[in-house]
Amino acid sequence: FFPEENVSQKTADLVASMGISKPKIGFTRYFISLKDYQCLMKTLPGLVVGDIASECYKIRSVKSEQEIAYISKASSFLCEGMRAAYEAVKPGIKETEVLAEAEYAMRKAGSEGSTFRMQVLRHDRQQLMHPYAGDFVIGDNQPVVIHLGASYKGYAAKMCRTVFLGNVEEETAAIYKLLIEAQKIAMEALRPGVTSAEVYSKVFRLIHDHGYAKMFMDHIGYGVGIRQSEFYPILGKELPHEIKENMVVDVLLPTIYKPRIGGPRITDTVLIQKENCIRLTDFDTAPVFK
C-alpha cells in the first residue's frame, strides 16, 4: 500500500464493493484494531458486527494430520533449544545470554521463531506475571526456569524445564518433582470425551493433598496451534470444554506460587489421541542439577 492508504480502509472498500445492504461481519475480537472498526463503520452504513472468536477457536482446536506434523516439527526444534540452554546455563551468566544460545540452536534447526517472549528466569523472577528473559545475572544455588517457543509453517509449540544450580532449597526441588507428577496425572486424564474440568480436578487433588491448594492457579493448560495459547480448549477449574481426538494442548502451565520457595515449572506440548496422550516435545522431564 502507498503511504496514504491503509489495509483497514482497503478492507472496508472491498466489502462495500460487494453491494451488500446492511452487511454482517464477524470479528475475532482479540485481534481487531479500533482503526479497523472505525473504517468499517464509516464506510458501511448499517453494518452489524459480532464476535465469532469462540467459534473460530473451537473450529481450529481439532488438528489435521498436516497441522499435527507442523506442530511436531516445531516441537523438535524446542528439544534442540533446550539442550543448548542446559549447556549454557551457569552462575554468572545473564538470562538473555542463555536464551541467545537456545534461540540460535532452534533457528539453525529450522524454527521460524517464537510466538511469545521466551523466558530464562532466575529464582527471584519466576513468580512475576508474564516475565521474560532480561538483563539479569543468574546466581548460584537456585533454580532457573527455561521456557522456550518455536514455530514451523505458522504453527507453534512450547516447552518449559527447570535447571537447579548448586544447592537449592529442598522444598523448591520437591515442588518441581510434584509438578512432574501433576503433569503425568494430567496426561493420563487427557482422553477424548472428558472435560477440561475433570482433568483439572485430578491435578488439583494432588496439589491439595500436598498443602499447596491456595498457591495454585485455576488454569493448567491451553490449546496450541497457530497461537501458543489458544482459548479452546482451556484446561481449567469448572470449565466444560470437551477434549477431542487430535487436539493439541500444553501441560502443565503454572508453578506453585509460594513466596521465596515456589517458581519451578514444567510444560510440554501434547497430542490427544484416541487411546492415550503423547508428548510432542519429547524431552526428558527429570530434574537436572548442575
mmCIF file of N, CA and C in Angstrom, residues 24-146:
data_model
loop_
_atom_site.group_PDB
_atom_site.id
_atom_site.type_symbol
_atom_site.label_atom_id
_atom_site.label_comp_id
_atom_site.label_asym_id
_atom_site.label_seq_id
_atom_site.Cartn_x
_atom_site.Cartn_y
_atom_site.Cartn_z
ATOM 1 N N LYS A 24 -23.326 -8.071 7.632
ATOM 2 C CA LYS A 24 -22.979 -8.575 8.956
ATOM 3 C C LYS A 24 -21.568 -9.150 8.896
ATOM 4 N N ILE A 25 -20.713 -8.696 9.802
ATOM 5 C CA ILE A 25 -19.318 -9.136 9.806
ATOM 6 C C ILE A 25 -18.964 -9.691 11.179
ATOM 7 N N GLY A 26 -18.363 -10.869 11.177
ATOM 8 C CA GLY A 26 -17.908 -11.478 12.422
ATOM 9 C C GLY A 26 -16.447 -11.165 12.677
ATOM 10 N N PHE A 27 -16.132 -10.780 13.901
ATOM 11 C CA PHE A 27 -14.765 -10.449 14.302
ATOM 12 C C PHE A 27 -14.228 -11.491 15.282
ATOM 13 N N THR A 28 -12.929 -11.757 15.201
ATOM 14 C CA THR A 28 -12.242 -12.390 16.324
ATOM 15 C C THR A 28 -11.736 -11.230 17.169
ATOM 16 N N ARG A 29 -12.449 -10.911 18.200
ATOM 17 C CA ARG A 29 -12.353 -9.626 18.886
ATOM 18 C C ARG A 29 -10.978 -9.322 19.459
ATOM 19 N N TYR A 30 -10.163 -10.339 19.709
ATOM 20 C CA TYR A 30 -8.877 -10.093 20.352
ATOM 21 C C TYR A 30 -7.859 -9.452 19.413
ATOM 22 N N PHE A 31 -8.123 -9.477 18.111
ATOM 23 C CA PHE A 31 -7.093 -9.046 17.169
ATOM 24 C C PHE A 31 -7.584 -8.023 16.148
ATOM 25 N N ILE A 32 -8.693 -7.359 16.430
ATOM 26 C CA ILE A 32 -9.205 -6.319 15.541
ATOM 27 C C ILE A 32 -8.950 -4.963 16.182
ATOM 28 N N SER A 33 -8.293 -4.078 15.440
ATOM 29 C CA SER A 33 -7.934 -2.772 15.995
ATOM 30 C C SER A 33 -9.105 -1.794 15.920
ATOM 31 N N LEU A 34 -9.007 -0.732 16.694
ATOM 32 C CA LEU A 34 -10.009 0.334 16.649
ATOM 33 C C LEU A 34 -10.059 0.955 15.262
ATOM 34 N N LYS A 35 -8.904 1.085 14.610
ATOM 35 C CA LYS A 35 -8.858 1.653 13.261
ATOM 36 C C LYS A 35 -9.655 0.798 12.279
ATOM 37 N N ASP A 36 -9.519 -0.525 12.375
ATOM 38 C CA ASP A 36 -10.294 -1.415 11.511
ATOM 39 C C ASP A 36 -11.786 -1.172 11.712
ATOM 40 N N TYR A 37 -12.186 -1.125 12.967
ATOM 41 C CA TYR A 37 -13.599 -0.954 13.297
ATOM 42 C C TYR A 37 -14.128 0.387 12.784
ATOM 43 N N GLN A 38 -13.358 1.457 13.006
ATOM 44 C CA GLN A 38 -13.802 2.784 12.584
ATOM 45 C C GLN A 38 -13.937 2.884 11.070
ATOM 46 N N CYS A 39 -12.990 2.313 10.331
ATOM 47 C CA CYS A 39 -13.060 2.350 8.868
ATOM 48 C C CYS A 39 -14.282 1.599 8.356
ATOM 49 N N LEU A 40 -14.555 0.451 8.948
ATOM 50 C CA LEU A 40 -15.711 -0.330 8.528
ATOM 51 C C LEU A 40 -17.017 0.404 8.827
ATOM 52 N N MET A 41 -17.141 0.983 10.017
ATOM 53 C CA MET A 41 -18.376 1.664 10.396
ATOM 54 C C MET A 41 -18.615 2.908 9.552
ATOM 55 N N LYS A 42 -17.539 3.618 9.190
ATOM 56 C CA LYS A 42 -17.663 4.831 8.383
ATOM 57 C C LYS A 42 -18.037 4.512 6.943
ATOM 58 N N THR A 43 -17.471 3.445 6.414
ATOM 59 C CA THR A 43 -17.647 3.108 5.003
ATOM 60 C C THR A 43 -18.915 2.309 4.745
ATOM 61 N N LEU A 44 -19.391 1.586 5.750
ATOM 62 C CA LEU A 44 -20.518 0.670 5.569
ATOM 63 C C LEU A 44 -21.667 1.030 6.510
ATOM 64 N N PRO A 45 -22.515 1.987 6.138
ATOM 65 C CA PRO A 45 -23.651 2.366 6.990
ATOM 66 C C PRO A 45 -24.554 1.157 7.262
ATOM 67 N N GLY A 46 -24.982 1.048 8.499
ATOM 68 C CA GLY A 46 -25.864 -0.062 8.855
ATOM 69 C C GLY A 46 -25.146 -1.365 9.137
ATOM 70 N N LEU A 47 -23.821 -1.315 9.181
ATOM 71 C CA LEU A 47 -23.044 -2.527 9.436
ATOM 72 C C LEU A 47 -23.392 -3.128 10.801
ATOM 73 N N VAL A 48 -23.560 -4.442 10.823
ATOM 74 C CA VAL A 48 -23.785 -5.179 12.063
ATOM 75 C C VAL A 48 -22.553 -6.035 12.328
ATOM 76 N N VAL A 49 -21.989 -5.906 13.516
ATOM 77 C CA VAL A 49 -20.788 -6.679 13.843
ATOM 78 C C VAL A 49 -21.079 -7.626 15.004
ATOM 79 N N GLY A 50 -20.332 -8.709 15.043
ATOM 80 C CA GLY A 50 -20.482 -9.677 16.123
ATOM 81 C C GLY A 50 -19.171 -10.393 16.383
ATOM 82 N N ASP A 51 -19.076 -10.999 17.541
ATOM 83 C CA ASP A 51 -17.858 -11.705 17.933
ATOM 84 C C ASP A 51 -17.977 -13.188 17.587
ATOM 85 N N ILE A 52 -17.051 -13.689 16.774
ATOM 86 C CA ILE A 52 -17.041 -15.111 16.415
ATOM 87 C C ILE A 52 -15.765 -15.798 16.910
ATOM 88 N N ALA A 53 -15.069 -15.148 17.853
ATOM 89 C CA ALA A 53 -13.792 -15.690 18.329
ATOM 90 C C ALA A 53 -13.951 -17.093 18.899
ATOM 91 N N SER A 54 -14.962 -17.288 19.731
ATOM 92 C CA SER A 54 -15.136 -18.593 20.375
ATOM 93 C C SER A 54 -15.332 -19.697 19.350
ATOM 94 N N GLU A 55 -16.136 -19.419 18.330
ATOM 95 C CA GLU A 55 -16.375 -20.435 17.307
ATOM 96 C C GLU A 55 -15.112 -20.716 16.501
ATOM 97 N N CYS A 56 -14.339 -19.676 16.230
ATOM 98 C CA CYS A 56 -13.087 -19.871 15.490
ATOM 99 C C CYS A 56 -12.122 -20.748 16.279
ATOM 100 N N TYR A 57 -12.022 -20.495 17.576
ATOM 101 C CA TYR A 57 -11.138 -21.314 18.411
ATOM 102 C C TYR A 57 -11.594 -22.767 18.433
ATOM 103 N N LYS A 58 -12.900 -22.991 18.496
ATOM 104 C CA LYS A 58 -13.413 -24.362 18.508
ATOM 105 C C LYS A 58 -13.128 -25.066 17.187
ATOM 106 N N ILE A 59 -13.332 -24.357 16.080
ATOM 107 C CA ILE A 59 -13.112 -24.954 14.762
ATOM 108 C C ILE A 59 -11.673 -25.411 14.602
ATOM 109 N N ARG A 60 -10.736 -24.587 15.059
ATOM 110 C CA ARG A 60 -9.335 -24.937 14.841
ATOM 111 C C ARG A 60 -8.715 -25.723 15.998
ATOM 112 N N SER A 61 -9.519 -26.114 16.982
ATOM 113 C CA SER A 61 -8.976 -26.853 18.124
ATOM 114 C C SER A 61 -8.602 -28.285 17.766
ATOM 115 N N VAL A 62 -9.318 -28.893 16.835
ATOM 116 C CA VAL A 62 -9.002 -30.252 16.383
ATOM 117 C C VAL A 62 -8.119 -30.142 15.150
ATOM 118 N N LYS A 63 -6.948 -30.724 15.232
ATOM 119 C CA LYS A 63 -5.932 -30.521 14.198
ATOM 120 C C LYS A 63 -5.991 -31.592 13.109
ATOM 121 N N SER A 64 -5.641 -31.183 11.894
ATOM 122 C CA SER A 64 -5.494 -32.119 10.780
ATOM 123 C C SER A 64 -4.137 -32.815 10.878
ATOM 124 N N GLU A 65 -3.922 -33.836 10.053
ATOM 125 C CA GLU A 65 -2.631 -34.524 10.044
ATOM 126 C C GLU A 65 -1.505 -33.561 9.694
ATOM 127 N N GLN A 66 -1.769 -32.654 8.753
ATOM 128 C CA GLN A 66 -0.741 -31.696 8.353
ATOM 129 C C GLN A 66 -0.407 -30.742 9.488
ATOM 130 N N GLU A 67 -1.425 -30.274 10.184
ATOM 131 C CA GLU A 67 -1.194 -29.377 11.312
ATOM 132 C C GLU A 67 -0.399 -30.071 12.420
ATOM 133 N N ILE A 68 -0.737 -31.316 12.688
ATOM 134 C CA ILE A 68 -0.004 -32.074 13.708
ATOM 135 C C ILE A 68 1.452 -32.241 13.300
ATOM 136 N N ALA A 69 1.694 -32.480 12.011
ATOM 137 C CA ALA A 69 3.069 -32.621 11.524
ATOM 138 C C ALA A 69 3.854 -31.331 11.725
ATOM 139 N N TYR A 70 3.218 -30.188 11.465
ATOM 140 C CA TYR A 70 3.895 -28.898 11.643
ATOM 141 C C TYR A 70 4.222 -28.648 13.118
ATOM 142 N N ILE A 71 3.255 -28.926 14.000
ATOM 143 C CA ILE A 71 3.487 -28.711 15.434
ATOM 144 C C ILE A 71 4.555 -29.673 15.950
ATOM 145 N N SER A 72 4.549 -30.893 15.441
ATOM 146 C CA SER A 72 5.577 -31.866 15.827
ATOM 147 C C SER A 72 6.958 -31.385 15.406
ATOM 148 N N LYS A 73 7.043 -30.807 14.222
ATOM 149 C CA LYS A 73 8.320 -30.276 13.740
ATOM 150 C C LYS A 73 8.786 -29.136 14.637
ATOM 151 N N ALA A 74 7.884 -28.230 14.967
ATOM 152 C CA ALA A 74 8.233 -27.130 15.872
ATOM 153 C C ALA A 74 8.677 -27.666 17.228
ATOM 154 N N SER A 75 8.037 -28.730 17.676
ATOM 155 C CA SER A 75 8.401 -29.335 18.962
ATOM 156 C C SER A 75 9.818 -29.891 18.934
ATOM 157 N N SER A 76 10.217 -30.441 17.794
ATOM 158 C CA SER A 76 11.579 -30.980 17.693
ATOM 159 C C SER A 76 12.623 -29.874 17.802
ATOM 160 N N PHE A 77 12.299 -28.693 17.308
ATOM 161 C CA PHE A 77 13.231 -27.562 17.432
ATOM 162 C C PHE A 77 13.440 -27.199 18.904
ATOM 163 N N LEU A 78 12.374 -27.316 19.683
ATOM 164 C CA LEU A 78 12.469 -26.982 21.105
ATOM 165 C C LEU A 78 13.457 -27.884 21.831
ATOM 166 N N CYS A 79 13.512 -29.127 21.429
ATOM 167 C CA CYS A 79 14.472 -30.048 22.060
ATOM 168 C C CYS A 79 15.898 -29.594 21.792
ATOM 169 N N GLU A 80 16.160 -29.109 20.582
ATOM 170 C CA GLU A 80 17.489 -28.575 20.265
ATOM 171 C C GLU A 80 17.785 -27.347 21.120
ATOM 172 N N GLY A 81 16.797 -26.485 21.250
ATOM 173 C CA GLY A 81 16.987 -25.277 22.042
ATOM 174 C C GLY A 81 17.207 -25.563 23.510
ATOM 175 N N MET A 82 16.469 -26.524 24.049
ATOM 176 C CA MET A 82 16.614 -26.834 25.470
ATOM 177 C C MET A 82 17.976 -27.453 25.752
ATOM 178 N N ARG A 83 18.460 -28.296 24.853
ATOM 179 C CA ARG A 83 19.800 -28.860 25.040
ATOM 180 C C ARG A 83 20.847 -27.753 25.084
ATOM 181 N N ALA A 84 20.704 -26.768 24.197
ATOM 182 C CA ALA A 84 21.648 -25.644 24.177
ATOM 183 C C ALA A 84 21.545 -24.818 25.453
ATOM 184 N N ALA A 85 20.331 -24.625 25.940
ATOM 185 C CA ALA A 85 20.136 -23.861 27.177
ATOM 186 C C ALA A 85 20.740 -24.591 28.366
ATOM 187 N N TYR A 86 20.542 -25.895 28.434
ATOM 188 C CA TYR A 86 21.134 -26.694 29.512
ATOM 189 C C TYR A 86 22.655 -26.546 29.526
ATOM 190 N N GLU A 87 23.230 -26.542 28.334
ATOM 191 C CA GLU A 87 24.684 -26.425 28.225
ATOM 192 C C GLU A 87 25.161 -25.044 28.650
ATOM 193 N N ALA A 88 24.381 -24.022 28.341
ATOM 194 C CA ALA A 88 24.816 -22.638 28.563
ATOM 195 C C ALA A 88 24.599 -22.143 29.987
ATOM 196 N N VAL A 89 23.544 -22.595 30.644
ATOM 197 C CA VAL A 89 23.175 -22.004 31.927
ATOM 198 C C VAL A 89 24.209 -22.327 33.006
ATOM 199 N N LYS A 90 24.584 -21.293 33.741
ATOM 200 C CA LYS A 90 25.560 -21.427 34.824
ATOM 201 C C LYS A 90 25.554 -20.143 35.638
ATOM 202 N N PRO A 91 26.079 -20.170 36.841
ATOM 203 C CA PRO A 91 26.167 -18.941 37.635
ATOM 204 C C PRO A 91 27.048 -17.904 36.940
ATOM 205 N N GLY A 92 26.606 -16.635 37.004
ATOM 206 C CA GLY A 92 27.389 -15.547 36.434
ATOM 207 C C GLY A 92 27.004 -15.152 35.029
ATOM 208 N N ILE A 93 26.128 -15.916 34.387
ATOM 209 C CA ILE A 93 25.695 -15.603 33.030
ATOM 210 C C ILE A 93 24.335 -14.901 33.085
ATOM 211 N N LYS A 94 24.051 -14.071 32.102
ATOM 212 C CA LYS A 94 22.771 -13.362 32.063
ATOM 213 C C LYS A 94 21.676 -14.254 31.472
ATOM 214 N N GLU A 95 20.449 -13.966 31.879
ATOM 215 C CA GLU A 95 19.302 -14.692 31.325
ATOM 216 C C GLU A 95 19.283 -14.599 29.804
ATOM 217 N N THR A 96 19.520 -13.407 29.279
ATOM 218 C CA THR A 96 19.479 -13.203 27.837
ATOM 219 C C THR A 96 20.564 -13.980 27.102
ATOM 220 N N GLU A 97 21.686 -14.204 27.753
ATOM 221 C CA GLU A 97 22.765 -14.966 27.119
ATOM 222 C C GLU A 97 22.381 -16.432 26.963
ATOM 223 N N VAL A 98 21.739 -16.982 27.970
ATOM 224 C CA VAL A 98 21.258 -18.364 27.874
ATOM 225 C C VAL A 98 20.221 -18.476 26.762
ATOM 226 N N LEU A 99 19.289 -17.523 26.735
ATOM 227 C CA LEU A 99 18.249 -17.541 25.710
ATOM 228 C C LEU A 99 18.843 -17.408 24.316
ATOM 229 N N ALA A 100 19.882 -16.594 24.172
ATOM 230 C CA ALA A 100 20.516 -16.418 22.862
ATOM 231 C C ALA A 100 21.034 -17.745 22.320
ATOM 232 N N GLU A 101 21.649 -18.540 23.186
ATOM 233 C CA GLU A 101 22.170 -19.841 22.756
ATOM 234 C C GLU A 101 21.025 -20.771 22.354
ATOM 235 N N ALA A 102 19.956 -20.753 23.146
ATOM 236 C CA ALA A 102 18.811 -21.609 22.841
ATOM 237 C C ALA A 102 18.151 -21.203 21.531
ATOM 238 N N GLU A 103 17.962 -19.903 21.358
ATOM 239 C CA GLU A 103 17.285 -19.432 20.151
ATOM 240 C C GLU A 103 18.129 -19.689 18.908
ATOM 241 N N TYR A 104 19.432 -19.513 19.028
ATOM 242 C CA TYR A 104 20.322 -19.781 17.894
ATOM 243 C C TYR A 104 20.229 -21.247 17.477
ATOM 244 N N ALA A 105 20.223 -22.150 18.456
ATOM 245 C CA ALA A 105 20.124 -23.580 18.152
ATOM 246 C C ALA A 105 18.799 -23.904 17.463
ATOM 247 N N MET A 106 17.718 -23.289 17.914
ATOM 248 C CA MET A 106 16.413 -23.551 17.303
ATOM 249 C C MET A 106 16.335 -22.986 15.897
ATOM 250 N N ARG A 107 16.883 -21.805 15.705
ATOM 251 C CA ARG A 107 16.891 -21.207 14.371
ATOM 252 C C ARG A 107 17.699 -22.057 13.390
ATOM 253 N N LYS A 108 18.836 -22.537 13.842
ATOM 254 C CA LYS A 108 19.663 -23.395 12.997
ATOM 255 C C LYS A 108 18.922 -24.681 12.629
ATOM 256 N N ALA A 109 18.113 -25.169 13.554
ATOM 257 C CA ALA A 109 17.359 -26.398 13.305
ATOM 258 C C ALA A 109 16.196 -26.179 12.346
ATOM 259 N N GLY A 110 15.745 -24.909 12.207
ATOM 260 C CA GLY A 110 14.669 -24.611 11.271
ATOM 261 C C GLY A 110 13.494 -23.849 11.827
ATOM 262 N N SER A 111 13.557 -23.443 13.088
ATOM 263 C CA SER A 111 12.445 -22.701 13.680
ATOM 264 C C SER A 111 12.259 -21.349 13.006
ATOM 265 N N GLU A 112 11.006 -20.969 12.826
ATOM 266 C CA GLU A 112 10.673 -19.655 12.280
ATOM 267 C C GLU A 112 10.586 -18.599 13.373
ATOM 268 N N GLY A 113 10.867 -18.982 14.608
ATOM 269 C CA GLY A 113 10.839 -18.036 15.720
ATOM 270 C C GLY A 113 9.751 -18.366 16.712
ATOM 271 N N SER A 114 9.842 -17.764 17.876
ATOM 272 C CA SER A 114 8.846 -17.989 18.913
ATOM 273 C C SER A 114 7.646 -17.079 18.701
ATOM 274 N N THR A 115 6.486 -17.538 19.148
ATOM 275 C CA THR A 115 5.274 -16.723 19.063
ATOM 276 C C THR A 115 4.998 -15.981 20.367
ATOM 277 N N PHE A 116 5.938 -16.041 21.305
ATOM 278 C CA PHE A 116 5.807 -15.288 22.555
ATOM 279 C C PHE A 116 7.202 -14.922 23.051
ATOM 280 N N ARG A 117 7.257 -14.033 24.040
ATOM 281 C CA ARG A 117 8.543 -13.627 24.607
ATOM 282 C C ARG A 117 9.040 -14.732 25.528
ATOM 283 N N MET A 118 10.119 -15.358 25.121
ATOM 284 C CA MET A 118 10.599 -16.538 25.845
ATOM 285 C C MET A 118 11.211 -16.171 27.193
ATOM 286 N N GLN A 119 11.341 -17.193 28.031
ATOM 287 C CA GLN A 119 11.753 -16.963 29.415
ATOM 288 C C GLN A 119 12.994 -17.771 29.780
ATOM 289 N N VAL A 120 13.964 -17.090 30.342
ATOM 290 C CA VAL A 120 15.012 -17.698 31.146
ATOM 291 C C VAL A 120 15.002 -16.876 32.420
ATOM 292 N N LEU A 121 14.653 -17.497 33.542
ATOM 293 C CA LEU A 121 14.338 -16.726 34.747
ATOM 294 C C LEU A 121 15.092 -17.251 35.959
ATOM 295 N N ARG A 122 15.830 -16.354 36.584
ATOM 296 C CA ARG A 122 16.427 -16.731 37.859
ATOM 297 C C ARG A 122 15.311 -16.782 38.909
ATOM 298 N N HIS A 123 15.632 -17.293 40.106
ATOM 299 C CA HIS A 123 14.572 -17.652 41.045
ATOM 300 C C HIS A 123 13.714 -16.469 41.492
ATOM 301 N N ASP A 124 14.306 -15.309 41.717
ATOM 302 C CA ASP A 124 13.532 -14.187 42.242
ATOM 303 C C ASP A 124 12.582 -13.580 41.213
ATOM 304 N N ARG A 125 12.612 -14.054 39.962
ATOM 305 C CA ARG A 125 11.752 -13.503 38.916
ATOM 306 C C ARG A 125 10.712 -14.514 38.414
ATOM 307 N N GLN A 126 10.673 -15.681 39.031
ATOM 308 C CA GLN A 126 9.847 -16.756 38.485
ATOM 309 C C GLN A 126 8.369 -16.650 38.819
ATOM 310 N N GLN A 127 8.002 -15.822 39.778
ATOM 311 C CA GLN A 127 6.596 -15.704 40.140
ATOM 312 C C GLN A 127 5.987 -14.377 39.681
ATOM 313 N N LEU A 128 6.683 -13.687 38.786
ATOM 314 C CA LEU A 128 6.133 -12.476 38.182
ATOM 315 C C LEU A 128 5.062 -12.850 37.162
ATOM 316 N N MET A 129 4.193 -11.896 36.827
ATOM 317 C CA MET A 129 3.167 -12.120 35.822
ATOM 318 C C MET A 129 3.756 -11.895 34.431
ATOM 319 N N HIS A 130 3.779 -12.913 33.615
ATOM 320 C CA HIS A 130 4.299 -12.866 32.241
ATOM 321 C C HIS A 130 5.718 -12.292 32.169
ATOM 322 N N PRO A 131 6.659 -12.875 32.880
ATOM 323 C CA PRO A 131 8.045 -12.387 32.793
ATOM 324 C C PRO A 131 8.706 -12.864 31.504
ATOM 325 N N TYR A 132 9.879 -12.332 31.217
ATOM 326 C CA TYR A 132 10.649 -12.773 30.053
ATOM 327 C C TYR A 132 12.122 -12.558 30.353
ATOM 328 N N ALA A 133 12.979 -13.214 29.583
ATOM 329 C CA ALA A 133 14.415 -13.130 29.820
ATOM 330 C C ALA A 133 14.885 -11.686 29.736
ATOM 331 N N GLY A 134 15.685 -11.289 30.712
ATOM 332 C CA GLY A 134 16.166 -9.912 30.753
ATOM 333 C C GLY A 134 17.640 -9.833 31.087
ATOM 334 N N ASP A 135 18.083 -8.623 31.334
ATOM 335 C CA ASP A 135 19.499 -8.346 31.619
ATOM 336 C C ASP A 135 19.780 -8.602 33.099
ATOM 337 N N PHE A 136 19.546 -9.850 33.510
ATOM 338 C CA PHE A 136 19.695 -10.219 34.918
ATOM 339 C C PHE A 136 20.700 -11.355 35.037
ATOM 340 N N VAL A 137 21.647 -11.189 35.937
ATOM 341 C CA VAL A 137 22.689 -12.199 36.128
ATOM 342 C C VAL A 137 22.156 -13.332 37.007
ATOM 343 N N ILE A 138 22.375 -14.551 36.561
ATOM 344 C CA ILE A 138 21.936 -15.738 37.293
ATOM 345 C C ILE A 138 22.964 -16.083 38.368
ATOM 346 N N GLY A 139 22.500 -16.298 39.573
ATOM 347 C CA GLY A 139 23.393 -16.656 40.668
ATOM 348 C C GLY A 139 23.455 -18.155 40.892
ATOM 349 N N ASP A 140 24.291 -18.558 41.820
ATOM 350 C CA ASP A 140 24.414 -19.972 42.164
ATOM 351 C C ASP A 140 23.344 -20.346 43.194
ATOM 352 N N ASN A 141 23.165 -21.634 43.388
ATOM 353 C CA ASN A 141 22.262 -22.168 44.418
ATOM 354 C C ASN A 141 20.817 -21.713 44.226
ATOM 355 N N GLN A 142 20.312 -21.898 43.016
ATOM 356 C CA GLN A 142 18.934 -21.517 42.727
ATOM 357 C C GLN A 142 18.430 -22.254 41.487
ATOM 358 N N PRO A 143 17.092 -22.369 41.351
ATOM 359 C CA PRO A 143 16.523 -22.942 40.134
ATOM 360 C C PRO A 143 16.463 -21.889 39.032
ATOM 361 N N VAL A 144 16.584 -22.330 37.796
ATOM 362 C CA VAL A 144 16.451 -21.449 36.637
ATOM 363 C C VAL A 144 15.383 -22.036 35.721
ATOM 364 N N VAL A 145 14.341 -21.270 35.477
ATOM 365 C CA VAL A 145 13.258 -21.699 34.589
ATOM 366 C C VAL A 145 13.614 -21.324 33.153
ATOM 367 N N ILE A 146 13.448 -22.284 32.243
ATOM 368 C CA ILE A 146 13.724 -22.059 30.819
ATOM 369 C C ILE A 146 12.468 -22.423 30.041
#
